[in-house]
Amino acid sequence: MPYVYTALSDVAFYCISGVLVLGVLIGLILMSKPEKARLGNALSAACTLVAIAVTMYHYEILSSWVIWASIAVGTVISLIAAAKVKMIQMPQVVALLNGFGGLASALVAILSYAQANWNEENPDRFAAYTAAVALVIGFVTFTGSLVAAGKLHKVLPQKPVVIPGHTAIIVALIVATVVCVALGSIVPIWVTAILACIFGVVFAIRVGGADMPITISLLNSLSGVAGGIAGIAVGNILLVAIGGIVGASGLLLTRVMCKAMNRKLLGILLGSTSVSGKKSEAVEEAAEPAEESAEDTAQAAAEEAVEEAEEEVAEEAAPAVSVADILAGAKKVIIVPGYGMALAQAQAQVKALADKLEANGAEVKFAIHPVAGRMPGHMNVLLCEVDVPYDKLYEMDNINGEFAECDVAIIIGASDVVNPAANTAEGTPIYGMPVLNAADAPHIIVCNFDEKPGYAGVPNPIYTNPKTIMKLGDAKETVQELIDSF
């Protein structure tokens, strides 16, 4: 006779769930402090693992070979992925994980919906409606995350893809999906699922590089919300609590990112790719020809803004000193890392440059823009990988006033986050976005692969500033040239 597992009592399950939820919360608090982030991550992961085991024990499914086989397959896949995925690929991996979380919630919702409507004479309407909501959010998260991962991995266009009537289509999909959920069993559940999947694609395909970090954090929040609502549908309070924590933390991060970029979340959801502002006369004049597209108008505005910025600095004399003289005599240096540093995997060379500057008597600080890279904290992770001290990483608001006081700003693979055109190029994706004031530094050294605009496609007047020395090529090589120059 096989051994029969005895489930925990509801009281015991709730008490254990409360302790595990508290552990996850403590882990999140620890993760907000760089020096304790690894401990916090380990604590939250351990609590999640215990939560899975406790749930299986409580519902007497420890003996299910299907579950154990699935866990084994998932473990093998995750270990292989963890060994092969490079740090540069982490943003798309995060997007994929968000998507899989949404898909899991959607599958749970489908089964819960079917069970709720099993008894046609007396259906469980509450469970059916909550399952439908979880299904919508889950599939939106899944397809949206796939598109985001595809853009980040360059298998889909990285620029915003705008289809005719894009905003109207998004609004129509939202309305149609809400109506389908409200009508309940009158509308087949597969129709609601298809609408949710289409919305996820249409919403994410329009997001460009400038808004990608916000999108990643929003999708992370949605994956938690989907899980929490799926927990309501199946009556699992532990899943509700953990999903709520993920959803709330992701939403808070999204709010912080929106504020840092001067974006409106509703605008991103509706497909707006730039901050609205009062149109300049140049933009209005450029918009008069009927045949000229909105993108051409924005590009014209950006080019005009760059020309104006270039005229303002044209009267300044170009520095008569070499890179070696600048670095050898520098007493205060601010380094601005960007996505190009991540692409070149040049963080080790950047750390070596900072060490040599400090050995030469200079004070070195790293200026971190909230959306540098392709996910929140991307630059922090890369610099942490090469043991750059946490206290040398400064957020934008805390260091922007110091650029004018430093001796030299070294920009490594960054463009949009230091582009002063964000203050003047109305109608462009970065207009109104707060940027690092690297242009205020008396000397600027730019180590970029080329002189092309950044991900947002807006020309950067820093490249033609007389104070700027351009070092073009692979960041590993150009940064090494800086190290060898003094």
PDB file of N, CA and C in Angstrom, residues 142-235:
ATOM      1  N   PHE A 142       3.014  37.331 -21.561  1.00  0.00           N
ATOM      2  CA  PHE A 142       3.764  36.340 -22.341  1.00  0.00           C
ATOM      3  C   PHE A 142       4.144  36.884 -23.715  1.00  0.00           C
ATOM      4  N   THR A 143       3.171  37.328 -24.481  1.00  0.00           N
ATOM      5  CA  THR A 143       3.473  37.798 -25.843  1.00  0.00           C
ATOM      6  C   THR A 143       4.259  39.109 -25.827  1.00  0.00           C
ATOM      7  N   GLY A 144       3.927  39.998 -24.887  1.00  0.00           N
ATOM      8  CA  GLY A 144       4.684  41.246 -24.784  1.00  0.00           C
ATOM      9  C   GLY A 144       6.137  40.997 -24.440  1.00  0.00           C
ATOM     10  N   SER A 145       6.377  40.034 -23.558  1.00  0.00           N
ATOM     11  CA  SER A 145       7.743  39.704 -23.162  1.00  0.00           C
ATOM     12  C   SER A 145       8.512  39.052 -24.302  1.00  0.00           C
ATOM     13  N   LEU A 146       7.831  38.224 -25.096  1.00  0.00           N
ATOM     14  CA  LEU A 146       8.492  37.612 -26.245  1.00  0.00           C
ATOM     15  C   LEU A 146       8.942  38.678 -27.239  1.00  0.00           C
ATOM     16  N   VAL A 147       8.081  39.657 -27.464  1.00  0.00           N
ATOM     17  CA  VAL A 147       8.444  40.748 -28.381  1.00  0.00           C
ATOM     18  C   VAL A 147       9.607  41.553 -27.813  1.00  0.00           C
ATOM     19  N   ALA A 148       9.545  41.857 -26.502  1.00  0.00           N
ATOM     20  CA  ALA A 148      10.629  42.622 -25.870  1.00  0.00           C
ATOM     21  C   ALA A 148      11.946  41.856 -25.953  1.00  0.00           C
ATOM     22  N   ALA A 149      11.896  40.553 -25.682  1.00  0.00           N
ATOM     23  CA  ALA A 149      13.110  39.737 -25.768  1.00  0.00           C
ATOM     24  C   ALA A 149      13.632  39.692 -27.202  1.00  0.00           C
ATOM     25  N   GLY A 150      12.709  39.594 -28.165  1.00  0.00           N
ATOM     26  CA  GLY A 150      13.111  39.587 -29.568  1.00  0.00           C
ATOM     27  C   GLY A 150      13.777  40.879 -29.989  1.00  0.00           C
ATOM     28  N   LYS A 151      13.267  41.995 -29.502  1.00  0.00           N
ATOM     29  CA  LYS A 151      13.885  43.284 -29.802  1.00  0.00           C
ATOM     30  C   LYS A 151      15.272  43.376 -29.165  1.00  0.00           C
ATOM     31  N   LEU A 152      15.369  42.944 -27.928  1.00  0.00           N
ATOM     32  CA  LEU A 152      16.650  43.019 -27.228  1.00  0.00           C
ATOM     33  C   LEU A 152      17.685  42.092 -27.851  1.00  0.00           C
ATOM     34  N   HIS A 153      17.225  40.968 -28.400  1.00  0.00           N
ATOM     35  CA  HIS A 153      18.139  40.003 -29.006  1.00  0.00           C
ATOM     36  C   HIS A 153      18.345  40.267 -30.498  1.00  0.00           C
ATOM     37  N   LYS A 154      17.736  41.332 -30.986  1.00  0.00           N
ATOM     38  CA  LYS A 154      17.896  41.791 -32.371  1.00  0.00           C
ATOM     39  C   LYS A 154      17.337  40.819 -33.406  1.00  0.00           C
ATOM     40  N   VAL A 155      16.375  39.985 -33.008  1.00  0.00           N
ATOM     41  CA  VAL A 155      15.673  39.169 -34.000  1.00  0.00           C
ATOM     42  C   VAL A 155      14.419  39.890 -34.479  1.00  0.00           C
ATOM     43  N   LEU A 156      14.068  40.966 -33.806  1.00  0.00           N
ATOM     44  CA  LEU A 156      12.980  41.854 -34.216  1.00  0.00           C
ATOM     45  C   LEU A 156      13.548  43.261 -34.310  1.00  0.00           C
ATOM     46  N   PRO A 157      12.920  44.146 -35.084  1.00  0.00           N
ATOM     47  CA  PRO A 157      13.417  45.528 -35.204  1.00  0.00           C
ATOM     48  C   PRO A 157      13.501  46.201 -33.840  1.00  0.00           C
ATOM     49  N   GLN A 158      14.655  46.803 -33.550  1.00  0.00           N
ATOM     50  CA  GLN A 158      14.826  47.461 -32.263  1.00  0.00           C
ATOM     51  C   GLN A 158      14.157  48.826 -32.212  1.00  0.00           C
ATOM     52  N   LYS A 159      13.954  49.424 -33.375  1.00  0.00           N
ATOM     53  CA  LYS A 159      13.268  50.698 -33.428  1.00  0.00           C
ATOM     54  C   LYS A 159      11.770  50.493 -33.223  1.00  0.00           C
ATOM     55  N   PRO A 160      11.041  51.520 -32.798  1.00  0.00           N
ATOM     56  CA  PRO A 160       9.594  51.392 -32.670  1.00  0.00           C
ATOM     57  C   PRO A 160       8.952  51.022 -34.003  1.00  0.00           C
ATOM     58  N   VAL A 161       8.086  50.016 -33.991  1.00  0.00           N
ATOM     59  CA  VAL A 161       7.346  49.619 -35.188  1.00  0.00           C
ATOM     60  C   VAL A 161       5.928  50.159 -35.054  1.00  0.00           C
ATOM     61  N   VAL A 162       5.595  51.119 -35.888  1.00  0.00           N
ATOM     62  CA  VAL A 162       4.293  51.787 -35.809  1.00  0.00           C
ATOM     63  C   VAL A 162       3.452  51.368 -37.005  1.00  0.00           C
ATOM     64  N   ILE A 163       2.294  50.813 -36.728  1.00  0.00           N
ATOM     65  CA  ILE A 163       1.371  50.429 -37.781  1.00  0.00           C
ATOM     66  C   ILE A 163       0.287  51.493 -37.890  1.00  0.00           C
ATOM     67  N   PRO A 164      -0.374  51.621 -39.033  1.00  0.00           N
ATOM     68  CA  PRO A 164      -1.429  52.638 -39.200  1.00  0.00           C
ATOM     69  C   PRO A 164      -2.518  52.493 -38.138  1.00  0.00           C
ATOM     70  N   GLY A 165      -2.841  53.613 -37.494  1.00  0.00           N
ATOM     71  CA  GLY A 165      -3.871  53.594 -36.454  1.00  0.00           C
ATOM     72  C   GLY A 165      -3.460  52.822 -35.221  1.00  0.00           C
ATOM     73  N   HIS A 166      -2.182  52.868 -34.883  1.00  0.00           N
ATOM     74  CA  HIS A 166      -1.640  52.037 -33.801  1.00  0.00           C
ATOM     75  C   HIS A 166      -2.358  52.296 -32.469  1.00  0.00           C
ATOM     76  N   THR A 167      -2.463  53.555 -32.082  1.00  0.00           N
ATOM     77  CA  THR A 167      -3.089  53.880 -30.798  1.00  0.00           C
ATOM     78  C   THR A 167      -4.548  53.463 -30.783  1.00  0.00           C
ATOM     79  N   ALA A 168      -5.251  53.688 -31.890  1.00  0.00           N
ATOM     80  CA  ALA A 168      -6.660  53.299 -31.975  1.00  0.00           C
ATOM     81  C   ALA A 168      -6.813  51.787 -31.849  1.00  0.00           C
ATOM     82  N   ILE A 169      -5.897  51.052 -32.453  1.00  0.00           N
ATOM     83  CA  ILE A 169      -5.939  49.587 -32.362  1.00  0.00           C
ATOM     84  C   ILE A 169      -5.731  49.137 -30.920  1.00  0.00           C
ATOM     85  N   ILE A 170      -4.777  49.773 -30.224  1.00  0.00           N
ATOM     86  CA  ILE A 170      -4.515  49.420 -28.830  1.00  0.00           C
ATOM     87  C   ILE A 170      -5.744  49.677 -27.967  1.00  0.00           C
ATOM     88  N   VAL A 171      -6.363  50.843 -28.150  1.00  0.00           N
ATOM     89  CA  VAL A 171      -7.565  51.175 -27.371  1.00  0.00           C
ATOM     90  C   VAL A 171      -8.687  50.188 -27.678  1.00  0.00           C
ATOM     91  N   ALA A 172      -8.860  49.864 -28.962  1.00  0.00           N
ATOM     92  CA  ALA A 172      -9.917  48.925 -29.359  1.00  0.00           C
ATOM     93  C   ALA A 172      -9.683  47.547 -28.742  1.00  0.00           C
ATOM     94  N   LEU A 173      -8.430  47.099 -28.707  1.00  0.00           N
ATOM     95  CA  LEU A 173      -8.117  45.806 -28.112  1.00  0.00           C
ATOM     96  C   LEU A 173      -8.400  45.797 -26.615  1.00  0.00           C
ATOM     97  N   ILE A 174      -8.064  46.896 -25.950  1.00  0.00           N
ATOM     98  CA  ILE A 174      -8.337  46.988 -24.509  1.00  0.00           C
ATOM     99  C   ILE A 174      -9.844  46.899 -24.254  1.00  0.00           C
ATOM    100  N   VAL A 175     -10.611  47.675 -25.005  1.00  0.00           N
ATOM    101  CA  VAL A 175     -12.067  47.687 -24.824  1.00  0.00           C
ATOM    102  C   VAL A 175     -12.658  46.311 -25.123  1.00  0.00           C
ATOM    103  N   ALA A 176     -12.226  45.706 -26.230  1.00  0.00           N
ATOM    104  CA  ALA A 176     -12.757  44.397 -26.623  1.00  0.00           C
ATOM    105  C   ALA A 176     -12.432  43.334 -25.577  1.00  0.00           C
ATOM    106  N   THR A 177     -11.225  43.384 -25.036  1.00  0.00           N
ATOM    107  CA  THR A 177     -10.821  42.393 -24.036  1.00  0.00           C
ATOM    108  C   THR A 177     -11.631  42.554 -22.753  1.00  0.00           C
ATOM    109  N   VAL A 178     -11.824  43.790 -22.308  1.00  0.00           N
ATOM    110  CA  VAL A 178     -12.623  44.053 -21.101  1.00  0.00           C
ATOM    111  C   VAL A 178     -14.054  43.560 -21.287  1.00  0.00           C
ATOM    112  N   VAL A 179     -14.611  43.813 -22.469  1.00  0.00           N
ATOM    113  CA  VAL A 179     -15.981  43.369 -22.754  1.00  0.00           C
ATOM    114  C   VAL A 179     -16.079  41.850 -22.712  1.00  0.00           C
ATOM    115  N   CYS A 180     -15.074  41.179 -23.299  1.00  0.00           N
ATOM    116  CA  CYS A 180     -15.078  39.714 -23.300  1.00  0.00           C
ATOM    117  C   CYS A 180     -15.019  39.148 -21.886  1.00  0.00           C
ATOM    118  N   VAL A 181     -14.202  39.742 -21.043  1.00  0.00           N
ATOM    119  CA  VAL A 181     -14.112  39.289 -19.656  1.00  0.00           C
ATOM    120  C   VAL A 181     -15.424  39.530 -18.928  1.00  0.00           C
ATOM    121  N   ALA A 182     -16.027  40.699 -19.173  1.00  0.00           N
ATOM    122  CA  ALA A 182     -17.283  41.049 -18.501  1.00  0.00           C
ATOM    123  C   ALA A 182     -18.427  40.129 -18.919  1.00  0.00           C
ATOM    124  N   LEU A 183     -18.431  39.705 -20.171  1.00  0.00           N
ATOM    125  CA  LEU A 183     -19.505  38.833 -20.660  1.00  0.00           C
ATOM    126  C   LEU A 183     -19.369  37.404 -20.161  1.00  0.00           C
ATOM    127  N   GLY A 184     -18.190  37.061 -19.648  1.00  0.00           N
ATOM    128  CA  GLY A 184     -17.991  35.748 -19.054  1.00  0.00           C
ATOM    129  C   GLY A 184     -18.123  34.620 -20.045  1.00  0.00           C
ATOM    130  N   SER A 185     -18.921  33.616 -19.689  1.00  0.00           N
ATOM    131  CA  SER A 185     -19.034  32.409 -20.503  1.00  0.00           C
ATOM    132  C   SER A 185     -19.773  32.631 -21.817  1.00  0.00           C
ATOM    133  N   ILE A 186     -20.360  33.803 -22.001  1.00  0.00           N
ATOM    134  CA  ILE A 186     -21.047  34.086 -23.263  1.00  0.00           C
ATOM    135  C   ILE A 186     -20.046  34.106 -24.410  1.00  0.00           C
ATOM    136  N   VAL A 187     -18.844  34.618 -24.122  1.00  0.00           N
ATOM    137  CA  VAL A 187     -17.781  34.669 -25.128  1.00  0.00           C
ATOM    138  C   VAL A 187     -16.802  33.529 -24.860  1.00  0.00           C
ATOM    139  N   PRO A 188     -16.477  32.726 -25.864  1.00  0.00           N
ATOM    140  CA  PRO A 188     -15.512  31.630 -25.656  1.00  0.00           C
ATOM    141  C   PRO A 188     -14.192  32.159 -25.103  1.00  0.00           C
ATOM    142  N   ILE A 189     -13.619  31.404 -24.192  1.00  0.00           N
ATOM    143  CA  ILE A 189     -12.401  31.856 -23.521  1.00  0.00           C
ATOM    144  C   ILE A 189     -11.250  31.999 -24.502  1.00  0.00           C
ATOM    145  N   TRP A 190     -11.256  31.218 -25.590  1.00  0.00           N
ATOM    146  CA  TRP A 190     -10.163  31.303 -26.556  1.00  0.00           C
ATOM    147  C   TRP A 190     -10.167  32.637 -27.292  1.00  0.00           C
ATOM    148  N   VAL A 191     -11.344  33.240 -27.426  1.00  0.00           N
ATOM    149  CA  VAL A 191     -11.420  34.571 -28.058  1.00  0.00           C
ATOM    150  C   VAL A 191     -10.724  35.600 -27.172  1.00  0.00           C
ATOM    151  N   THR A 192     -11.005  35.532 -25.880  1.00  0.00           N
ATOM    152  CA  THR A 192     -10.353  36.447 -24.926  1.00  0.00           C
ATOM    153  C   THR A 192      -8.840  36.239 -24.939  1.00  0.00           C
ATOM    154  N   ALA A 193      -8.410  34.983 -25.000  1.00  0.00           N
ATOM    155  CA  ALA A 193      -6.979  34.685 -25.013  1.00  0.00           C
ATOM    156  C   ALA A 193      -6.300  35.258 -26.256  1.00  0.00           C
ATOM    157  N   ILE A 194      -6.950  35.125 -27.411  1.00  0.00           N
ATOM    158  CA  ILE A 194      -6.370  35.653 -28.652  1.00  0.00           C
ATOM    159  C   ILE A 194      -6.250  37.167 -28.599  1.00  0.00           C
ATOM    160  N   LEU A 195      -7.294  37.824 -28.105  1.00  0.00           N
ATOM    161  CA  LEU A 195      -7.254  39.287 -27.990  1.00  0.00           C
ATOM    162  C   LEU A 195      -6.114  39.730 -27.078  1.00  0.00           C
ATOM    163  N   ALA A 196      -5.925  39.010 -25.963  1.00  0.00           N
ATOM    164  CA  ALA A 196      -4.842  39.346 -25.024  1.00  0.00           C
ATOM    165  C   ALA A 196      -3.484  39.166 -25.677  1.00  0.00           C
ATOM    166  N   CYS A 197      -3.321  38.091 -26.426  1.00  0.00           N
ATOM    167  CA  CYS A 197      -2.046  37.839 -27.106  1.00  0.00           C
ATOM    168  C   CYS A 197      -1.749  38.929 -28.135  1.00  0.00           C
ATOM    169  N   ILE A 198      -2.768  39.309 -28.898  1.00  0.00           N
ATOM    170  CA  ILE A 198      -2.578  40.358 -29.909  1.00  0.00           C
ATOM    171  C   ILE A 198      -2.227  41.677 -29.239  1.00  0.00           C
ATOM    172  N   PHE A 199      -2.896  41.984 -28.133  1.00  0.00           N
ATOM    173  CA  PHE A 199      -2.597  43.232 -27.432  1.00  0.00           C
ATOM    174  C   PHE A 199      -1.149  43.260 -26.959  1.00  0.00           C
ATOM    175  N   GLY A 200      -0.675  42.136 -26.411  1.00  0.00           N
ATOM    176  CA  GLY A 200       0.711  42.086 -25.944  1.00  0.00           C
ATOM    177  C   GLY A 200       1.697  42.383 -27.057  1.00  0.00           C
ATOM    178  N   VAL A 201       1.438  41.836 -28.256  1.00  0.00           N
ATOM    179  CA  VAL A 201       2.324  42.062 -29.397  1.00  0.00           C
ATOM    180  C   VAL A 201       2.245  43.509 -29.867  1.00  0.00           C
ATOM    181  N   VAL A 202       1.017  44.011 -30.055  1.00  0.00           N
ATOM    182  CA  VAL A 202       0.821  45.366 -30.577  1.00  0.00           C
ATOM    183  C   VAL A 202       1.379  46.409 -29.613  1.00  0.00           C
ATOM    184  N   PHE A 203       1.211  46.161 -28.324  1.00  0.00           N
ATOM    185  CA  PHE A 203       1.748  47.102 -27.330  1.00  0.00           C
ATOM    186  C   PHE A 203       3.269  47.119 -27.341  1.00  0.00           C
ATOM    187  N   ALA A 204       3.898  45.931 -27.323  1.00  0.00           N
ATOM    188  CA  ALA A 204       5.350  45.862 -27.173  1.00  0.00           C
ATOM    189  C   ALA A 204       6.099  46.200 -28.450  1.00  0.00           C
ATOM    190  N   ILE A 205       5.509  45.951 -29.609  1.00  0.00           N
ATOM    191  CA  ILE A 205       6.224  46.166 -30.870  1.00  0.00           C
ATOM    192  C   ILE A 205       6.515  47.638 -31.105  1.00  0.00           C
ATOM    193  N   ARG A 206       5.726  48.519 -30.479  1.00  0.00           N
ATOM    194  CA  ARG A 206       5.921  49.945 -30.696  1.00  0.00           C
ATOM    195  C   ARG A 206       6.954  50.543 -29.742  1.00  0.00           C
ATOM    196  N   VAL A 207       7.329  49.801 -28.740  1.00  0.00           N
ATOM    197  CA  VAL A 207       8.277  50.322 -27.758  1.00  0.00           C
ATOM    198  C   VAL A 207       9.679  50.366 -28.368  1.00  0.00           C
ATOM    199  N   GLY A 208      10.326  51.510 -28.244  1.00  0.00           N
ATOM    200  CA  GLY A 208      11.689  51.663 -28.730  1.00  0.00           C
ATOM    201  C   GLY A 208      12.691  51.527 -27.606  1.00  0.00           C
ATOM    202  N   GLY A 209      13.951  51.704 -27.942  1.00  0.00           N
ATOM    203  CA  GLY A 209      15.013  51.514 -26.967  1.00  0.00           C
ATOM    204  C   GLY A 209      14.922  52.429 -25.770  1.00  0.00           C
ATOM    205  N   ALA A 210      14.463  53.666 -25.991  1.00  0.00           N
ATOM    206  CA  ALA A 210      14.414  54.627 -24.893  1.00  0.00           C
ATOM    207  C   ALA A 210      13.467  54.177 -23.791  1.00  0.00           C
ATOM    208  N   ASP A 211      12.399  53.465 -24.161  1.00  0.00           N
ATOM    209  CA  ASP A 211      11.399  53.051 -23.181  1.00  0.00           C
ATOM    210  C   ASP A 211      11.530  51.591 -22.770  1.00  0.00           C
ATOM    211  N   MET A 212      12.519  50.868 -23.282  1.00  0.00           N
ATOM    212  CA  MET A 212      12.626  49.438 -23.014  1.00  0.00           C
ATOM    213  C   MET A 212      12.811  49.113 -21.532  1.00  0.00           C
ATOM    214  N   PRO A 213      13.647  49.835 -20.768  1.00  0.00           N
ATOM    215  CA  PRO A 213      13.762  49.511 -19.338  1.00  0.00           C
ATOM    216  C   PRO A 213      12.432  49.631 -18.604  1.00  0.00           C
ATOM    217  N   ILE A 214      11.633  50.647 -18.953  1.00  0.00           N
ATOM    218  CA  ILE A 214      10.312  50.783 -18.336  1.00  0.00           C
ATOM    219  C   ILE A 214       9.446  49.589 -18.700  1.00  0.00           C
ATOM    220  N   THR A 215       9.514  49.178 -19.956  1.00  0.00           N
ATOM    221  CA  THR A 215       8.703  48.055 -20.414  1.00  0.00           C
ATOM    222  C   THR A 215       9.077  46.773 -19.682  1.00  0.00           C
ATOM    223  N   ILE A 216      10.373  46.530 -19.500  1.00  0.00           N
ATOM    224  CA  ILE A 216      10.827  45.332 -18.800  1.00  0.00           C
ATOM    225  C   ILE A 216      10.294  45.318 -17.367  1.00  0.00           C
ATOM    226  N   SER A 217      10.399  46.439 -16.658  1.00  0.00           N
ATOM    227  CA  SER A 217       9.916  46.493 -15.278  1.00  0.00           C
ATOM    228  C   SER A 217       8.399  46.357 -15.221  1.00  0.00           C
ATOM    229  N   LEU A 218       7.688  46.911 -16.213  1.00  0.00           N
ATOM    230  CA  LEU A 218       6.230  46.777 -16.254  1.00  0.00           C
ATOM    231  C   LEU A 218       5.822  45.328 -16.492  1.00  0.00           C
ATOM    232  N   LEU A 219       6.493  44.659 -17.421  1.00  0.00           N
ATOM    233  CA  LEU A 219       6.186  43.252 -17.682  1.00  0.00           C
ATOM    234  C   LEU A 219       6.491  42.386 -16.465  1.00  0.00           C
ATOM    235  N   ASN A 220       7.530  42.737 -15.740  1.00  0.00           N
ATOM    236  CA  ASN A 220       7.840  42.031 -14.493  1.00  0.00           C
ATOM    237  C   ASN A 220       6.691  42.181 -13.501  1.00  0.00           C
ATOM    238  N   SER A 221       6.166  43.398 -13.409  1.00  0.00           N
ATOM    239  CA  SER A 221       5.029  43.636 -12.521  1.00  0.00           C
ATOM    240  C   SER A 221       3.810  42.840 -12.967  1.00  0.00           C
ATOM    241  N   LEU A 222       3.549  42.820 -14.274  1.00  0.00           N
ATOM    242  CA  LEU A 222       2.378  42.110 -14.788  1.00  0.00           C
ATOM    243  C   LEU A 222       2.471  40.607 -14.540  1.00  0.00           C
ATOM    244  N   SER A 223       3.692  40.072 -14.612  1.00  0.00           N
ATOM    245  CA  SER A 223       3.837  38.634 -14.338  1.00  0.00           C
ATOM    246  C   SER A 223       3.437  38.321 -12.893  1.00  0.00           C
ATOM    247  N   GLY A 224       3.785  39.215 -11.972  1.00  0.00           N
ATOM    248  CA  GLY A 224       3.387  39.028 -10.582  1.00  0.00           C
ATOM    249  C   GLY A 224       1.892  39.197 -10.382  1.00  0.00           C
ATOM    250  N   VAL A 225       1.315  40.196 -11.055  1.00  0.00           N
ATOM    251  CA  VAL A 225      -0.131  40.420 -10.954  1.00  0.00           C
ATOM    252  C   VAL A 225      -0.890  39.213 -11.486  1.00  0.00           C
ATOM    253  N   ALA A 226      -0.439  38.677 -12.616  1.00  0.00           N
ATOM    254  CA  ALA A 226      -1.088  37.491 -13.186  1.00  0.00           C
ATOM    255  C   ALA A 226      -1.030  36.323 -12.215  1.00  0.00           C
ATOM    256  N   GLY A 227       0.142  36.119 -11.594  1.00  0.00           N
ATOM    257  CA  GLY A 227       0.280  35.044 -10.626  1.00  0.00           C
ATOM    258  C   GLY A 227      -0.622  35.236  -9.421  1.00  0.00           C
ATOM    259  N   GLY A 228      -0.701  36.485  -8.933  1.00  0.00           N
ATOM    260  CA  GLY A 228      -1.546  36.765  -7.776  1.00  0.00           C
ATOM    261  C   GLY A 228      -3.016  36.506  -8.062  1.00  0.00           C
ATOM    262  N   ILE A 229      -3.483  36.946  -9.228  1.00  0.00           N
ATOM    263  CA  ILE A 229      -4.893  36.734  -9.579  1.00  0.00           C
ATOM    264  C   ILE A 229      -5.169  35.258  -9.841  1.00  0.00           C
ATOM    265  N   ALA A 230      -4.200  34.564 -10.438  1.00  0.00           N
ATOM    266  CA  ALA A 230      -4.355  33.115 -10.615  1.00  0.00           C
ATOM    267  C   ALA A 230      -4.467  32.434  -9.256  1.00  0.00           C
ATOM    268  N   GLY A 231      -3.739  32.951  -8.268  1.00  0.00           N
ATOM    269  CA  GLY A 231      -3.841  32.420  -6.915  1.00  0.00           C
ATOM    270  C   GLY A 231      -5.229  32.596  -6.336  1.00  0.00           C
ATOM    271  N   ILE A 232      -5.859  33.731  -6.642  1.00  0.00           N
ATOM    272  CA  ILE A 232      -7.246  33.949  -6.190  1.00  0.00           C
ATOM    273  C   ILE A 232      -8.172  32.942  -6.848  1.00  0.00           C
ATOM    274  N   ALA A 233      -7.941  32.707  -8.151  1.00  0.00           N
ATOM    275  CA  ALA A 233      -8.806  31.795  -8.893  1.00  0.00           C
ATOM    276  C   ALA A 233      -8.747  30.371  -8.340  1.00  0.00           C
ATOM    277  N   VAL A 234      -7.541  29.938  -7.914  1.00  0.00           N
ATOM    278  CA  VAL A 234      -7.407  28.560  -7.412  1.00  0.00           C
ATOM    279  C   VAL A 234      -7.491  28.494  -5.892  1.00  0.00           C
ATOM    280  N   GLY A 235      -7.631  29.630  -5.238  1.00  0.00           N
ATOM    281  CA  GLY A 235      -7.780  29.658  -3.790  1.00  0.00           C
ATOM    282  C   GLY A 235      -6.506  29.384  -3.022  1.00  0.00           C
TER     283      GLY A 235
END
